[in-house]
Structure formats: structure tokens, C-alpha cells
Short mmCIF file of C-alpha atoms and ligand atoms in Angstrom, two decimals:
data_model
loop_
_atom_site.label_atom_id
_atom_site.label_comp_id
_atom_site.label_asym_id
_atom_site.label_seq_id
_atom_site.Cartn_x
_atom_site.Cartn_y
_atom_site.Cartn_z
CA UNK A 1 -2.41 -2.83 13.19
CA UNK A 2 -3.01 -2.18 9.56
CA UNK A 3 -6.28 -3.34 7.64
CA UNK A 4 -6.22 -3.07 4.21
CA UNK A 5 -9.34 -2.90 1.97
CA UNK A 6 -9.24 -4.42 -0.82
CA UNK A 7 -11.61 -5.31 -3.76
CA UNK A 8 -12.57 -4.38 -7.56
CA UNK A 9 -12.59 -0.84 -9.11
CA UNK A 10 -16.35 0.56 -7.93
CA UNK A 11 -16.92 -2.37 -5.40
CA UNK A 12 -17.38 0.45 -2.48
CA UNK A 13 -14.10 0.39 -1.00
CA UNK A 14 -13.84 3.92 -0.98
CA UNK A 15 -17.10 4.66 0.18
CA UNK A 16 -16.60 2.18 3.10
CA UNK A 17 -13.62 4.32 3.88
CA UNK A 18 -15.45 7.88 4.12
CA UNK A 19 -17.89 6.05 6.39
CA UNK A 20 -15.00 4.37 8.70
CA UNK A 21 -13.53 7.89 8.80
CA UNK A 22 -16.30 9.18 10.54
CA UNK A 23 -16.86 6.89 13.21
CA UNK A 24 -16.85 8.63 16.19
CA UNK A 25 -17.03 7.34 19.49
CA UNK A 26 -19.25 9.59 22.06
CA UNK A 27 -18.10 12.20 24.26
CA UNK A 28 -14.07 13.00 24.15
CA UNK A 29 -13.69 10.76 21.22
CA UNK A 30 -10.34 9.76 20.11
CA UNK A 31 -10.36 11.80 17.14
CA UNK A 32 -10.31 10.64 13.37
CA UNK A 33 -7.06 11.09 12.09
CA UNK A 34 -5.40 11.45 8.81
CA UNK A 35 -1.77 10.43 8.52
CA UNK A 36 -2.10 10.60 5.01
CA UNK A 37 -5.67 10.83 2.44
CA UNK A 38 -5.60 6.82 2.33
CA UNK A 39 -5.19 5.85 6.15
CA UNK A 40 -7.41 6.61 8.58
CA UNK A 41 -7.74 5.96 12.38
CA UNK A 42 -11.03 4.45 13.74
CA UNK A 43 -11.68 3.92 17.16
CA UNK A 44 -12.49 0.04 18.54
CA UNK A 45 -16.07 0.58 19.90
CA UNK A 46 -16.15 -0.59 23.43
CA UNK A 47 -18.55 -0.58 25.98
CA UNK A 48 -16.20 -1.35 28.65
CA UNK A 49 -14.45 1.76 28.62
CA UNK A 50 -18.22 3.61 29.03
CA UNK A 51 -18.99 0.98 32.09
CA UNK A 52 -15.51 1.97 33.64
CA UNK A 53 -15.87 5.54 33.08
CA UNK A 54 -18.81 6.12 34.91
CA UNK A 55 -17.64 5.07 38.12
CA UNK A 56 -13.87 6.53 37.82
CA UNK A 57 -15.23 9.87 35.94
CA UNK A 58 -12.36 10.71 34.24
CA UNK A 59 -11.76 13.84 31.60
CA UNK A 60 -11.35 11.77 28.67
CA UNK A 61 -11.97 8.58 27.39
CA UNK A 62 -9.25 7.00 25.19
CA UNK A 63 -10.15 4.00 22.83
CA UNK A 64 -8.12 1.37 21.07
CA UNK A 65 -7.72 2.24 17.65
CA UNK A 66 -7.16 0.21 14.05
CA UNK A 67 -5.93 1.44 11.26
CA UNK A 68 -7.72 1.25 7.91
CA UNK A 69 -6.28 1.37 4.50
CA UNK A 70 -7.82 2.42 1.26
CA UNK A 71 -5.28 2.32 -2.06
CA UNK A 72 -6.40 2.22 -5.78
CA UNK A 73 -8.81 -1.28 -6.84
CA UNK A 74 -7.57 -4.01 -8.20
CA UNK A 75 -8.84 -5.20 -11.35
CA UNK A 76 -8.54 -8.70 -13.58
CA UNK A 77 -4.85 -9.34 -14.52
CA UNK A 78 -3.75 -6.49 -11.23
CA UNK A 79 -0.95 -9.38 -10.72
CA UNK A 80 0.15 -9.25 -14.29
CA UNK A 81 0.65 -5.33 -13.46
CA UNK A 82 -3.13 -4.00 -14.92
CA UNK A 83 -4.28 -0.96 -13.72
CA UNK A 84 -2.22 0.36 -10.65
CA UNK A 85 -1.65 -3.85 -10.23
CA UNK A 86 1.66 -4.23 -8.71
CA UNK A 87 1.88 -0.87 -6.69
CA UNK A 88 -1.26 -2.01 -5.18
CA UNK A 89 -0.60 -5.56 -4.38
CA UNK A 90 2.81 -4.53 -2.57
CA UNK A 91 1.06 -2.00 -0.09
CA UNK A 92 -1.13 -5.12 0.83
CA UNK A 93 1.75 -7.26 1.81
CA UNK A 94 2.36 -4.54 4.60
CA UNK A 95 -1.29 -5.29 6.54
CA UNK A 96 -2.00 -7.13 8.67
CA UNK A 97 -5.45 -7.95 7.50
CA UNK A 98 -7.62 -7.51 4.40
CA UNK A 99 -10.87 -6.39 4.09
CA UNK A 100 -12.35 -8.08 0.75
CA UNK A 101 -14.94 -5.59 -0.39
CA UNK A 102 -17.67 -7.39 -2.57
CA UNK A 103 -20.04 -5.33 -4.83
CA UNK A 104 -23.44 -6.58 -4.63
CA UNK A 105 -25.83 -3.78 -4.88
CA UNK A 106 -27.05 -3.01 -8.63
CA UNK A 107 -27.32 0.45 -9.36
CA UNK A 108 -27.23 0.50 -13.32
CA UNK A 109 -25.51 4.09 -12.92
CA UNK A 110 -22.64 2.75 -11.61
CA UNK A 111 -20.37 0.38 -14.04
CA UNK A 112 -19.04 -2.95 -12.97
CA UNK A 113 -15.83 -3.82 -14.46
CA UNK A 114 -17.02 -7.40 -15.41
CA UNK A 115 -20.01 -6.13 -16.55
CA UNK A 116 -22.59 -7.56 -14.62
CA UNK A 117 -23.16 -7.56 -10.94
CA UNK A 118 -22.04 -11.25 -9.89
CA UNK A 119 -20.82 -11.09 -5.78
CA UNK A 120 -19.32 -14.74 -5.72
CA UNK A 121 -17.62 -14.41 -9.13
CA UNK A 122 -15.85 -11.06 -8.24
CA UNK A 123 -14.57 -13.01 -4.89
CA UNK A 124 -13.18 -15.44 -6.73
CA UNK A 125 -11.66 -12.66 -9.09
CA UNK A 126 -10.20 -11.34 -6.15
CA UNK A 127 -8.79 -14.28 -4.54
CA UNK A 128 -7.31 -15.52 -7.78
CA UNK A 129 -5.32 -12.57 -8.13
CA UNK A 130 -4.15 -12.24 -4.84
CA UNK A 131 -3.09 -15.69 -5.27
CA UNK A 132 -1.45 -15.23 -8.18
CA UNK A 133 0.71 -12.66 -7.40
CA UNK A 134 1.99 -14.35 -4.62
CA UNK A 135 2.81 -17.10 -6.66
CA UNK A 136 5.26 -15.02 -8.47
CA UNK A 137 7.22 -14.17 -5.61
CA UNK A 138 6.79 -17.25 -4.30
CA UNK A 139 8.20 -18.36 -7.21
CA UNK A 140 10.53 -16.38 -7.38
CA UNK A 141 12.22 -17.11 -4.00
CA UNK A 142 11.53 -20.88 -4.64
CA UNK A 143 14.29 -20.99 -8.04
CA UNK A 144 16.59 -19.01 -6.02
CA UNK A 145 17.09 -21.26 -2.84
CA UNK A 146 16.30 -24.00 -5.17
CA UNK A 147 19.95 -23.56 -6.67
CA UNK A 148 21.67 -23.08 -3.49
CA UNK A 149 23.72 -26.30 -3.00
CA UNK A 150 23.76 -27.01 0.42
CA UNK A 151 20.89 -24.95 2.53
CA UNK A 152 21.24 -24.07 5.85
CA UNK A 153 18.56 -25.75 7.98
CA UNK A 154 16.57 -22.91 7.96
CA UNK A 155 16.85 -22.47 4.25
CA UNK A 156 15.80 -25.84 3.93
CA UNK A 157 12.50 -25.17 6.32
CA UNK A 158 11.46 -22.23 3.88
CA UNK A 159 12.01 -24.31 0.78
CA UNK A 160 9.66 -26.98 1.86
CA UNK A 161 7.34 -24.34 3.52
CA UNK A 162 7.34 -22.35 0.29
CA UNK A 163 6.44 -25.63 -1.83
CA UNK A 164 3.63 -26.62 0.19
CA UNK A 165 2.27 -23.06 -0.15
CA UNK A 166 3.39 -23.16 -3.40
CA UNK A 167 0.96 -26.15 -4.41
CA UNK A 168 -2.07 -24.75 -2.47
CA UNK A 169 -1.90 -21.59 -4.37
CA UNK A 170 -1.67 -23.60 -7.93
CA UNK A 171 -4.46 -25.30 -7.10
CA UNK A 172 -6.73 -22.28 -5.83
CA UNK A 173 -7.18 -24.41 -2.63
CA UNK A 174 -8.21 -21.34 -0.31
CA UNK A 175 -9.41 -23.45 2.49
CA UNK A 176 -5.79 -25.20 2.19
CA UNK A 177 -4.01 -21.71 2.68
CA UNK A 178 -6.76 -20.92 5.84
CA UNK A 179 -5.28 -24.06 7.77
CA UNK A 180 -1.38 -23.30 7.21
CA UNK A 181 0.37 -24.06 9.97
CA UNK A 182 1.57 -21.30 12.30
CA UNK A 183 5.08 -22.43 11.74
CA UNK A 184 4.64 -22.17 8.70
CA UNK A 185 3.33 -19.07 8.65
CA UNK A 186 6.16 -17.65 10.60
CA UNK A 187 8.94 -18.99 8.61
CA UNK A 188 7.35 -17.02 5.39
CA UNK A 189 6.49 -13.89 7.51
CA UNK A 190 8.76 -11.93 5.43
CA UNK A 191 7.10 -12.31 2.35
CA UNK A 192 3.60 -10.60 3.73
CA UNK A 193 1.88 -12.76 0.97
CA UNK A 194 -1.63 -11.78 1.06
CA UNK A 195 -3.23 -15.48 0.69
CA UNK A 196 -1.88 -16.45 4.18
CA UNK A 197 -3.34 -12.99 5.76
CA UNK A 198 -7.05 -13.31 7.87
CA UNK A 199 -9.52 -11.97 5.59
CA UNK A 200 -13.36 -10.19 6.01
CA UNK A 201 -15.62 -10.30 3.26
CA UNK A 202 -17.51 -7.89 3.38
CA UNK A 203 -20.60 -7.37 0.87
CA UNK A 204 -21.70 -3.93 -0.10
CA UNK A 205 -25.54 -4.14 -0.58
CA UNK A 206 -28.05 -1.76 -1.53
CA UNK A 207 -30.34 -0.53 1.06
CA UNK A 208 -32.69 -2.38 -0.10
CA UNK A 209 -31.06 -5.51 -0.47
CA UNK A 210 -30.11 -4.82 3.25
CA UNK A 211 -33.68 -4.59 4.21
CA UNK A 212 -34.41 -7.75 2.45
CA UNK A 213 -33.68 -10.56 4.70
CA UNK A 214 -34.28 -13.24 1.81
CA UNK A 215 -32.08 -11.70 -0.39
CA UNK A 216 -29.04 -11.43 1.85
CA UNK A 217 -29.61 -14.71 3.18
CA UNK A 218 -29.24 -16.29 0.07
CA UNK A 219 -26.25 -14.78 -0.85
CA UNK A 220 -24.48 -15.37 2.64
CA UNK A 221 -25.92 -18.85 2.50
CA UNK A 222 -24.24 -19.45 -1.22
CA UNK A 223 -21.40 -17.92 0.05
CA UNK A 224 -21.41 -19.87 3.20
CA UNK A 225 -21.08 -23.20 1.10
CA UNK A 226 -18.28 -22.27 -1.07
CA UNK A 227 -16.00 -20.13 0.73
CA UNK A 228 -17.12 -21.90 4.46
CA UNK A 229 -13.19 -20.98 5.63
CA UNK A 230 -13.59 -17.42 5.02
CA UNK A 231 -15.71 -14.54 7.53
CA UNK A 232 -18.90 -13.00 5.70
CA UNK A 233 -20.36 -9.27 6.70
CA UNK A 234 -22.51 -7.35 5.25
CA UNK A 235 -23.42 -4.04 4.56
CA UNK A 236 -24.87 -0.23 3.06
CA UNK A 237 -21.51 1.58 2.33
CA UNK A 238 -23.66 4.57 0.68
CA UNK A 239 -25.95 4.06 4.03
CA UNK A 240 -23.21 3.89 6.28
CA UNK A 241 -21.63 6.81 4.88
CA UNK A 242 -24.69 9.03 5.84
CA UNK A 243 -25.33 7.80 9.63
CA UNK A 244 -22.21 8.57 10.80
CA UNK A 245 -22.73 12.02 9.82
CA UNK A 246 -25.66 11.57 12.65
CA UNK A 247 -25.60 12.42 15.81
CA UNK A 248 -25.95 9.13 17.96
CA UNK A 249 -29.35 9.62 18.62
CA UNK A 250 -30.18 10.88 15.27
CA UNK A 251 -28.34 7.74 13.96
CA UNK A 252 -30.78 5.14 16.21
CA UNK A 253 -33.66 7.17 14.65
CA UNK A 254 -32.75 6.76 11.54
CA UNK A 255 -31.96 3.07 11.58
CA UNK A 256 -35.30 2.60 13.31
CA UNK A 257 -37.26 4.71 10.29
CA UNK A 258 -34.91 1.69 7.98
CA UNK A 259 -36.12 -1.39 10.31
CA UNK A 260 -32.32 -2.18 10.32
CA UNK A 261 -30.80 -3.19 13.31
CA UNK A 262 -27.60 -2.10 13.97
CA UNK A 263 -24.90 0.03 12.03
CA UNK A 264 -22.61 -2.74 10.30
CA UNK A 265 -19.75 -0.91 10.45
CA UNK A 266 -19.01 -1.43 13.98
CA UNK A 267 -19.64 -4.97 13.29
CA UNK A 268 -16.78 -4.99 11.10
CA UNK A 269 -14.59 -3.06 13.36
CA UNK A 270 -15.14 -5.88 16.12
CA UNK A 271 -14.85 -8.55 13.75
CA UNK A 272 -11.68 -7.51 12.37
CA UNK A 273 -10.18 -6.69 15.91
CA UNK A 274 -10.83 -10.68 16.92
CA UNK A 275 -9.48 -11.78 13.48
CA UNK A 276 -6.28 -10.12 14.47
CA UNK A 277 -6.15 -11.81 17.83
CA UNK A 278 -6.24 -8.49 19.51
CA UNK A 279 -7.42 -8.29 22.90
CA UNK A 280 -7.63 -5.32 25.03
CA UNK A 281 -6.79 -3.81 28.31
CA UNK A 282 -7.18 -0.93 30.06
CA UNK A 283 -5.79 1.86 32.77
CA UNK A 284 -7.48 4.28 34.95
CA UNK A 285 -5.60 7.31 35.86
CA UNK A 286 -7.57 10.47 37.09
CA UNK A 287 -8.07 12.22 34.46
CA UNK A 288 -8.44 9.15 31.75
CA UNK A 289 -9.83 5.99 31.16
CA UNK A 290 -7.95 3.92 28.32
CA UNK A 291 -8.32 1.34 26.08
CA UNK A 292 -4.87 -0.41 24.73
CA UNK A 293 -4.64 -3.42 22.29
CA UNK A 294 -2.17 -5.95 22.55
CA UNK A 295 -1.87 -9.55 20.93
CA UNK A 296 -3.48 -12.40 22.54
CA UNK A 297 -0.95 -14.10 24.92
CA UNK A 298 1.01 -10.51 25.70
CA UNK A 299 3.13 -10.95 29.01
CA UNK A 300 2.53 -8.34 31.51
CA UNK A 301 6.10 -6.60 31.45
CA UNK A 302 5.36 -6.40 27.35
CA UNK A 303 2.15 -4.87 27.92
CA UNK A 304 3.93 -2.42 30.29
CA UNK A 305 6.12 -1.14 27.02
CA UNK A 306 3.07 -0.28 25.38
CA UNK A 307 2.46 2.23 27.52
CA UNK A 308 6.00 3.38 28.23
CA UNK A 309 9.10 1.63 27.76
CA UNK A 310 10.59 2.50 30.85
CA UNK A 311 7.63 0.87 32.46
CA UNK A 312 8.87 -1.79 30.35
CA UNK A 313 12.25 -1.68 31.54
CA UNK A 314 11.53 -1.58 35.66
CA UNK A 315 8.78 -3.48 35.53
CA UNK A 316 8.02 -4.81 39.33
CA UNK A 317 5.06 -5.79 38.98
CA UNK A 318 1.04 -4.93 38.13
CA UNK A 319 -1.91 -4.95 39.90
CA UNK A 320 -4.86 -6.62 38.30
CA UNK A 321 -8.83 -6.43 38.45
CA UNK A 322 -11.12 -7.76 36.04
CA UNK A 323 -12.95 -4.63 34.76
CA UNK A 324 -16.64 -5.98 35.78
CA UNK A 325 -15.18 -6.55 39.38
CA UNK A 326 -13.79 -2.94 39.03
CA UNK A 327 -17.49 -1.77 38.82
CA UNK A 328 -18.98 -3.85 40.45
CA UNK A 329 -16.95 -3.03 43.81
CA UNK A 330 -17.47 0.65 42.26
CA UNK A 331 -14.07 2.11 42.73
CA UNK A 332 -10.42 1.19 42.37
CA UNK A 333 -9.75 1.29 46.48
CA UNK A 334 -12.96 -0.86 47.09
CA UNK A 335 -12.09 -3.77 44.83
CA UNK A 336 -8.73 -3.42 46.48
CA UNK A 337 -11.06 -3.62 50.23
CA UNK A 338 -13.02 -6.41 48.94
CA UNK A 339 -9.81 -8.87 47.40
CA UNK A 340 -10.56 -8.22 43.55
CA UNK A 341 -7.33 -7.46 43.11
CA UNK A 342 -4.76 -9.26 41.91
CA UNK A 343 -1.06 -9.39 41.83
CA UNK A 344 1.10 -10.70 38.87
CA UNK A 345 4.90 -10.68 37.78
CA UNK A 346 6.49 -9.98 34.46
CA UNK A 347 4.88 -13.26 32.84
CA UNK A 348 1.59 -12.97 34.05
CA UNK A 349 -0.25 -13.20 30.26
CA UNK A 350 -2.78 -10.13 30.04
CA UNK A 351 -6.66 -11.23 29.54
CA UNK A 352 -8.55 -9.18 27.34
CA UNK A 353 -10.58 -7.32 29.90
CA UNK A 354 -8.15 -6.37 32.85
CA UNK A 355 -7.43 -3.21 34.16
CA UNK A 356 -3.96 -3.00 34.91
CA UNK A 357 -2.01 -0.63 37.65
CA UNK A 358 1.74 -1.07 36.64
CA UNK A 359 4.31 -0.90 38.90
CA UNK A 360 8.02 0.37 37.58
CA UNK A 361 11.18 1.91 38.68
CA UNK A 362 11.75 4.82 36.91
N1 LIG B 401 -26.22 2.23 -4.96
C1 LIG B 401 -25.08 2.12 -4.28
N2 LIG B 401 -24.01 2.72 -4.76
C2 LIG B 401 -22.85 2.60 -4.08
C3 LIG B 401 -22.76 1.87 -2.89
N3 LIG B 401 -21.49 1.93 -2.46
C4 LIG B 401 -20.81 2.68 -3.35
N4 LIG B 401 -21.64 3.08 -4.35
C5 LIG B 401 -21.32 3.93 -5.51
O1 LIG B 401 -20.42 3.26 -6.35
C6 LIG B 401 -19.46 4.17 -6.91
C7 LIG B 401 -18.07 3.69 -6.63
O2 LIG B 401 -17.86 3.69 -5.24
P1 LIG B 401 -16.40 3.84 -4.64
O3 LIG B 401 -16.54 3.78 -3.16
O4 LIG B 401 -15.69 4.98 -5.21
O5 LIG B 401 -15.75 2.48 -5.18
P2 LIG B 401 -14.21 2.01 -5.19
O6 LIG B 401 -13.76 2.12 -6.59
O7 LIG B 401 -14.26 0.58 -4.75
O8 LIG B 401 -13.45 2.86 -4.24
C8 LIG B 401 -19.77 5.52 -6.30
O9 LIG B 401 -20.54 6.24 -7.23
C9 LIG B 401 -20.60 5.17 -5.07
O10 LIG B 401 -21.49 6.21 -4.74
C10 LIG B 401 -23.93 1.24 -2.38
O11 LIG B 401 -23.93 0.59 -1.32
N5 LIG B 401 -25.07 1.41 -3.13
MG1 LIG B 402 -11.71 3.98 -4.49
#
């Protein structure tokens, strides 16, 4: 699963990406790892696998990762082809999800693009040109199945589903695009336009706009009334940066010192997980516990292939337990004793919490 961050040139993006890089999760953390200088791996913080752990003691802990995405910014007229424009835009279409990055802190040292520091403004910015670009291959597509005489049926499906977009996007109706239908969705798949993809704002503050519970409020509250289809986080990217330098324990101090709560980036982690209708399961073997992520409504033999795909193939069947009945009976062969267990065939559909033996022929 591939989130991409996207947002103007100085917005934070990259900043937000040294910090996800060093998100570590404690003891035997899956480590951060580069596949190339813009994609990095961070671990899905989850306090299951820690529950689990303790009572199966394994070597190593394994967590569900996400992959996150940092290429060039985008600035006014990126659709036309400004800046690194088009290059940009077409690495989007391959995510899954988009972060929007939103500059909101001030610092006079650091230029904005548009000159001034205006949070809502830059969304819109943002927005527009994603929509506009897709509107040119949208376009595009739409003359050339426009002259085909007679359309198959599912030509004729895309062609109306590619008009309706089509008029949403001409009429910057955002909150239109948010309630396309899934069919919809699925007959245009191919196309990876970036106006149908879920979307995080997220808006980079200062620390002491972060501090300031007025200040943020009014901004999320503003932002709540025009954009009320789209997810709103906030945070310090500059701040986030340096606690996850921190040891754990340094990094609790720390935010205490700051009279903030909570790091945000594991808030946007989570969040972005559930936007991509992830949910996750888990395995104990002896020497590891493991987190895997599937999507929502994964049948049990698919979930299988995950892990192996001969599991996949000789699939008999799984054995089930809810992970809080796991520790709660303290032990895989106790929740077995006491009935927590469960057993389900091929098209059993995986909840996001189960820990799940599976049974295969090799
Ligand atoms: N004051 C302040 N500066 C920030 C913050 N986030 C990023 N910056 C600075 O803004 C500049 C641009 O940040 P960068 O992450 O490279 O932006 P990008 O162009 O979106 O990748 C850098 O000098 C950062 O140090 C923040 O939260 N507060
Ligand atoms: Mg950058």
C-alpha cells in the first residue's frame, strides 16, 4: 500500500518524510527501509502485537507496514507541466492514497510560493490541480471512445462513468467526487486519477501554533465547514522530526516539557491505515509475533497467500481466536481448553483483530 504525499513546494512534505522515516517501533522493530531515497517503510503502530507478545514471548515482533512516498512539490499550473508538473502528477496515480500536506506555520525565513501563508487557499490550490490534470486524461479518453461507433457494453459503462466524473471535476465539486460510486470507481480504476483517491490533510503547524488550542481550532473548524468530506490532522513536521530521534522515554519527556499530547505522526499512520480499509491480522509462531494487513472483507484462503502461496493453494482450513481472548485465556493451548477457538473454511472473511493458525497441504 502506497501513500503518496503530496502538497506545495516548502509545505513540509519532506520534512514529514525524515520524521516518518524514523519511526521506530520498540524492541526488534521492523526496520526503516529504503527501497529507494523517496520511499520509505514505516511500521503500523499497534498495541496488539505488544499485548500478544507478552504472553507468547517470541524473538521478534513483526509489524504491518505502509509505504510512504515523497516526490518533488507541486506548484500552480503542475497540470499544465510547471515545475516537475507532469512527472509528479503520474507517480501519484500509482498510490493508493494521498497525503495533502498544508503549510500553515509562518516562519518568514522560509518562502511560500504564493507569497503569503494562507492554509485553505493552498488546499484549494492543490485540489484544483489535481483536478485538473485528471481532467485532461479524462478528457482525453472521453474523445476517444466518444468516436467509437458502436461501444461494447463495457465501453459504454466507462463513457457514462467518465462523463459524470467528468462534470464533477469541471465544476470543482470535491464533495461530488468523495461520494462516487464504487462501481464507478472500479470501472475507472485504470486511470489512478488522483480526485477519486482517499485523501488526509494534514496541516503542518508551528510549535507554537500546535500548542495553541485556539489557533488550531479555528483553522480545523474553517476547514471543517468547507472541505466537511475531506479528513483533517494536524501537526509539527520540524517537531516531529526531532522526537523520533528520542528514545521512547526521552520522547514522552519531551512532549510532556511541550504540554502536547501525543506524537501526531502515529495519528496519521492510523488514520491513513483505516482510510485504506486495511485491517489487520496476526500469527504466532515461536519465535515471532506478526502483524499482516489485508483489505477489509479478505477471505481466509486469500489471507493464507499473504503469507505463502502454497498456504494459499492447500488451504484446509484456519483456526481462529480473537486476539483479546488469546490473552485473556493467556496462551494459544488454553484458549483452545477453554472454546475460544474457532474453526473457519476458505470463505470465512478475516476480522481485523484475529489471530489466525492456517492449515495447508504442502
Ligand atoms: N518553522 C517551521 N519550519 C518548517 C516546518 N516544516 C518544515 N519547515 C521548513 O520549511 C522548509 C521546507 O521544508 P521541506 O520539508 O523541505 O518542504 P517541501 O518542499 O514540502 O519538501 C525547510 O527549511 C523546513 O525546515 C515547521 O513545521 N515549522
Ligand atoms: Mg521536498
Amino acid at each position: 500500500m502506497k501513500i503518496g504525499i503530496v502538497g506545495l513546494t516548502n509545505a513540509g512534505k519532506s520534512t514529514l518524510f525524515t520524521a516518518l522515516t524514523r519511526v521506530k517501533v520498540p524492541i526488534n522493530n521492523f526496520p526503516f527501509c529504503t527501497i529507494d531515497p523517496n520511499v520509505g517503510i514505516v511500521p503500523v503502530p499497534d498495541f496488539r502485537v505488544e499485548k500478544i507478545a507478552q504472553i507468547t514471548k517470541p524473538e521478534r515482533k513483526v509489524y504491518a507496514t505502509v509505504e510512504f512516498v515523497d516526490v518533488a512539490g507541486l506548484v500552480r499550473g503542475a497540470s499544465r507541466g510547471e515545475g516537475l508538473g507532469n512527472q509528479f502528477l503520474a507517480k501519484m496515480r500509482e498510490m493508493d492514497l494521498l497525503v495533502l500536506v498544508i503549510r500553515a506555520f509562518p516562519d518568514p525565513e522560509v518562502v511560500h510560493v504564493e507569497g503569503d501563508v494562507q492554509p485553505l487557499r493552498d488546499l484549494d490550490l492543490v485540489l484544483t490541480e489535481l483536478a485538473l490534470s485528471d481532467l485532461e486524461i479524462l478528457s482525453r479518453r472521453l474523445s476517444y471512445l466518444e468516436k467509437v461507433p458502436r461501444g461494447s457494453t463495457s465501453q459504454v459503462q466507462e463513457l457514462n462513468a467518465l462523463k459524470e466524473v467528468k462534470a464533477l471535476l469541471e465544476r470543482g465539486d470535491f464533495q461530488g467526487l468523495s461520494r462516487i460510486s464504487g462501481d464507478i470507481r472500479n470501472s475507472l480504476g485504470g486511470f489512478g486519477f488522483l480526485t477519486l483517491k482517499p485523501m488526509v490533510v494534514l496541516f503542518n503547524l508551528s510549535e507554537g501554533q500546535l500548542q495553541n488550542q485556539e489557533e488550531t481550532e479555528r483553522l480545523l473548524g474553517e476547514f471543517n465547514v468547507r472541505f466537511p468530506f475531506l479528513k483533517g490532522l494536524k501537526a509539527c513536521a520540524l517537531l516531529e522530526k526531532d522526537l523520533w530521534e528520542l528514545s521512547p522515554e526521552e520522547r514522552q519527556e519531551y512532549l510532556k516539557e511541550l504540554k502536547i499530547e501525543r506524537s501526531s505522526l502515529e495519528e496519521l499512520i492510523l488514520a491513513s491505515y483505516r482510510m485504506l480499509q486495511l485491517i489487520t491480522f496476526f500469527t504466532i509462531q515461536s519465535s515471532e509475533v506478526r502483524a499482516w494487513s489485508v483489505p477489509e472483507g479478505t477471505r481466509a484462503q486469500n489471507a493464507a497467500g499473504k503469507i505463502h502461496t502454497d498456504m494459499e493453494r492447500g488451504f484446509i482450513k484456519a483456526e481462529v481466536v480473537f486476539w483479546e481472548e488469546l490473552v485473556r485465556a493467556g496462551g494459544w493451548v488454553s484458549a483452545k481448553e477453554k472454546g475460544f477457538l474457532r474453526l473457519e473454511g476458505k470463505d470465512y472473511k478475516v476480522q481485523d483483530g484475529d489471530v489466525i493458525l492456517f492449515k495447508f497441504q504442502a
